[in-house]
CSV table of C-alpha atoms in Angstrom, one decimal:
chain,number,residue,atom,x,y,z
A,205,MET,CA,-44.8,70.3,50.2
A,206,TYR,CA,-41.5,72.2,50.4
A,207,ASN,CA,-42.3,73.4,53.9
A,208,GLN,CA,-42.8,69.8,55.0
A,209,LEU,CA,-39.6,68.7,53.4
A,210,HIS,CA,-37.7,71.6,54.9
A,211,LYS,CA,-39.2,71.1,58.3
A,212,TYR,CA,-37.8,67.6,58.5
A,213,ARG,CA,-34.6,68.5,56.6
A,214,VAL,CA,-35.4,65.9,54.0
A,215,SER,CA,-33.8,68.0,51.2
A,216,HIS,CA,-30.7,68.5,53.2
A,217,TYR,CA,-30.4,64.9,54.1
A,218,ILE,CA,-31.0,63.7,50.5
A,219,SER,CA,-28.5,66.2,49.0
A,220,ARG,CA,-25.9,65.6,51.6
A,221,ARG,CA,-26.3,61.8,51.4
A,222,PHE,CA,-26.3,61.8,47.6
A,223,LEU,CA,-23.5,64.3,47.0
A,224,THR,CA,-21.1,63.0,49.6
A,225,MET,CA,-21.8,59.3,49.7
A,226,THR,CA,-22.6,58.3,46.2
A,227,PHE,CA,-21.5,61.0,43.7
A,228,PRO,CA,-17.7,60.4,43.3
A,229,PRO,CA,-16.7,63.8,41.7
A,230,PHE,CA,-18.2,65.7,44.6
A,231,ARG,CA,-16.7,63.3,47.1
A,232,TRP,CA,-13.2,63.8,45.5
A,233,LEU,CA,-13.6,67.6,45.4
A,234,TYR,CA,-14.7,67.6,49.0
A,235,TYR,CA,-11.8,65.4,50.0
A,236,LEU,CA,-9.4,67.8,48.3
A,237,PHE,CA,-11.1,70.8,49.9
A,238,CYS,CA,-10.5,69.2,53.3
A,239,LYS,CA,-6.8,68.9,52.6
A,240,ILE,CA,-6.3,72.6,51.9
A,241,ARG,CA,-4.7,74.8,54.5
A,242,LEU,CA,-4.9,78.4,53.6
A,243,ALA,CA,-4.3,81.5,55.7
A,244,LYS,CA,-5.1,85.0,54.4
A,245,THR,CA,-4.7,88.4,55.8
A,246,GLN,CA,-7.8,90.6,55.9
A,247,LYS,CA,-8.4,94.2,57.0
A,248,ARG,CA,-11.6,95.7,58.5
A,249,PHE,CA,-12.1,98.9,60.4
A,250,GLY,CA,-8.4,99.6,60.0
A,251,LYS,CA,-7.4,96.4,61.8
A,252,THR,CA,-5.5,93.5,60.3
A,253,TYR,CA,-6.2,89.8,61.2
A,254,ARG,CA,-5.7,86.4,59.6
A,255,VAL,CA,-8.4,84.0,58.5
A,256,LEU,CA,-7.8,80.3,58.2
A,257,LEU,CA,-9.1,77.4,56.1
A,258,GLN,CA,-8.1,74.1,57.5
A,259,ASN,CA,-9.5,70.6,57.3
A,260,GLY,CA,-12.5,72.0,55.4
A,261,ILE,CA,-13.3,74.4,58.3
A,262,GLY,CA,-13.3,78.2,58.2
A,263,ALA,CA,-14.7,79.1,54.8
A,264,MET,CA,-17.2,81.5,56.3
A,265,ASN,CA,-14.4,83.5,57.8
A,266,PHE,CA,-13.3,84.5,54.3
A,267,LEU,CA,-16.6,86.4,53.7
A,268,SER,CA,-16.1,89.9,54.9
A,269,GLY,CA,-19.8,90.8,54.6
A,270,TYR,CA,-21.0,88.1,57.0
A,271,GLU,CA,-23.3,89.4,59.8
A,272,ASN,CA,-22.7,93.1,59.0
A,273,TRP,CA,-25.2,94.0,61.7
A,274,LEU,CA,-22.8,92.8,64.3
A,275,ASP,CA,-20.1,95.2,63.1
A,276,GLU,CA,-22.5,98.1,63.9
A,277,MET,CA,-23.5,96.7,67.3
A,278,LEU,CA,-20.1,95.9,68.8
A,279,PRO,CA,-19.0,99.4,69.7
A,280,HIS,CA,-22.3,99.7,71.7
A,281,LEU,CA,-21.8,96.3,73.4
A,282,ILE,CA,-18.1,96.8,74.2
A,283,GLU,CA,-17.7,100.1,75.9
A,284,LYS,CA,-14.2,99.6,77.2
A,285,ASP,CA,-11.2,97.6,76.1
A,286,GLN,CA,-11.1,95.6,79.3
A,287,ALA,CA,-14.6,94.2,78.8
A,288,VAL,CA,-15.5,90.5,78.9
A,289,PHE,CA,-17.1,88.9,75.9
A,290,VAL,CA,-18.8,85.5,76.2
A,291,ASP,CA,-19.4,83.8,72.8
A,292,ILE,CA,-21.8,80.9,73.4
A,293,GLY,CA,-21.6,78.6,70.4
A,294,ALA,CA,-18.3,80.1,69.0
A,295,ASN,CA,-18.4,77.7,66.0
A,296,THR,CA,-15.5,78.7,63.7
A,297,GLY,CA,-14.8,82.1,65.2
A,298,GLN,CA,-16.9,84.4,63.0
A,299,THR,CA,-17.7,86.6,66.0
A,300,MET,CA,-14.2,86.3,67.4
A,301,LEU,CA,-12.8,87.7,64.2
A,302,LYS,CA,-15.1,90.7,64.6
A,303,VAL,CA,-14.4,91.4,68.2
A,304,LEU,CA,-10.7,90.8,68.9
A,305,PRO,CA,-9.0,92.8,66.1
A,306,ARG,CA,-11.1,95.8,67.1
A,307,PHE,CA,-11.0,95.3,70.8
A,308,PRO,CA,-7.7,93.5,71.6
A,309,GLY,CA,-7.9,94.0,75.3
A,310,VAL,CA,-11.2,92.1,75.7
A,311,ALA,CA,-11.2,88.9,77.7
A,312,TYR,CA,-12.9,86.5,75.3
A,313,TYR,CA,-14.6,83.3,76.4
A,314,ALA,CA,-15.5,81.0,73.5
A,315,VAL,CA,-17.9,78.2,74.5
A,316,GLU,CA,-17.9,75.5,71.8
A,317,PRO,CA,-18.9,71.8,72.4
A,318,ASN,CA,-18.0,70.6,68.9
A,319,PRO,CA,-14.4,69.2,69.1
A,320,LYS,CA,-13.5,70.0,65.5
A,321,CYS,CA,-14.6,73.6,65.9
A,322,ALA,CA,-12.8,74.0,69.3
A,323,GLU,CA,-9.6,72.7,67.7
A,324,TYR,CA,-10.0,75.1,64.8
A,325,LEU,CA,-10.6,78.0,67.3
A,326,LYS,CA,-7.2,77.2,68.9
A,327,GLU,CA,-5.5,77.3,65.6
A,328,LEU,CA,-7.2,80.6,64.7
A,329,CYS,CA,-6.1,82.1,68.1
A,330,SER,CA,-2.5,80.9,67.5
A,331,LEU,CA,-2.4,82.3,64.0
A,332,ASN,CA,-3.6,85.8,65.2
A,333,ASP,CA,-1.8,85.9,68.5
A,334,PHE,CA,-5.1,86.3,70.4
A,335,LEU,CA,-3.9,86.0,74.0
A,336,ASN,CA,-7.0,86.9,76.0
A,337,VAL,CA,-9.0,83.9,74.8
A,338,LYS,CA,-10.2,81.0,76.8
A,339,ILE,CA,-11.8,78.2,74.7
A,340,LEU,CA,-14.2,76.2,76.7
A,341,PRO,CA,-14.9,72.9,74.9
A,342,THR,CA,-18.3,72.3,76.5
A,343,ALA,CA,-22.0,73.0,76.0
A,344,LEU,CA,-24.2,75.1,78.2
A,345,SER,CA,-27.6,74.0,79.5
A,346,ASP,CA,-30.2,75.0,82.1
A,347,SER,CA,-29.6,71.6,83.9
A,348,GLU,CA,-26.5,69.8,85.2
A,349,GLY,CA,-25.2,66.7,83.6
A,350,GLU,CA,-23.5,65.1,80.6
A,351,THR,CA,-24.9,64.1,77.3
A,352,THR,CA,-23.6,63.1,73.9
A,353,LEU,CA,-23.1,65.7,71.2
A,354,LEU,CA,-25.2,64.6,68.3
A,355,LEU,CA,-23.6,64.9,64.9
A,356,ARG,CA,-25.4,64.5,61.6
A,357,TYR,CA,-22.2,63.3,59.9
A,358,ALA,CA,-18.5,63.1,60.8
A,359,ASP,CA,-17.6,66.7,59.7
A,360,ASP,CA,-20.7,68.4,61.0
A,361,LEU,CA,-20.0,71.9,62.2
A,362,LEU,CA,-23.5,72.7,63.2
A,363,ALA,CA,-24.1,70.0,65.8
């Protein structure tokens, strides 16, 4: 039963719809959370950078243990400081914050079709003075053309 519900995201839909649409205390807390702007300095691998929470976006960047496997892989992927890194689906900059503080000379291309995430990435770059970043607010596909970005709800970061 759970597998069927999970397969069709029923539990996510019900919880999201119930909590945000009909449960006032959660809706008020979520509204307040979206009004917070918080920047915090973090340090990893001897490098300092700033993380940002803005408009309810960026909470994952405050978790230093997120995707630890990537921390181990990066020195093997980026052999020289003048490398090029293409982040397809840059989302809220989780990978950007792992790459650029350690390898500041890397030319970083962030491909992100979600307008809210792309705007957040611009703010994150400005906050950290990341100069070698090009944010491409587009999606990639194996065919040419245009389509509509489907969002499950107005503040969907996973579209």
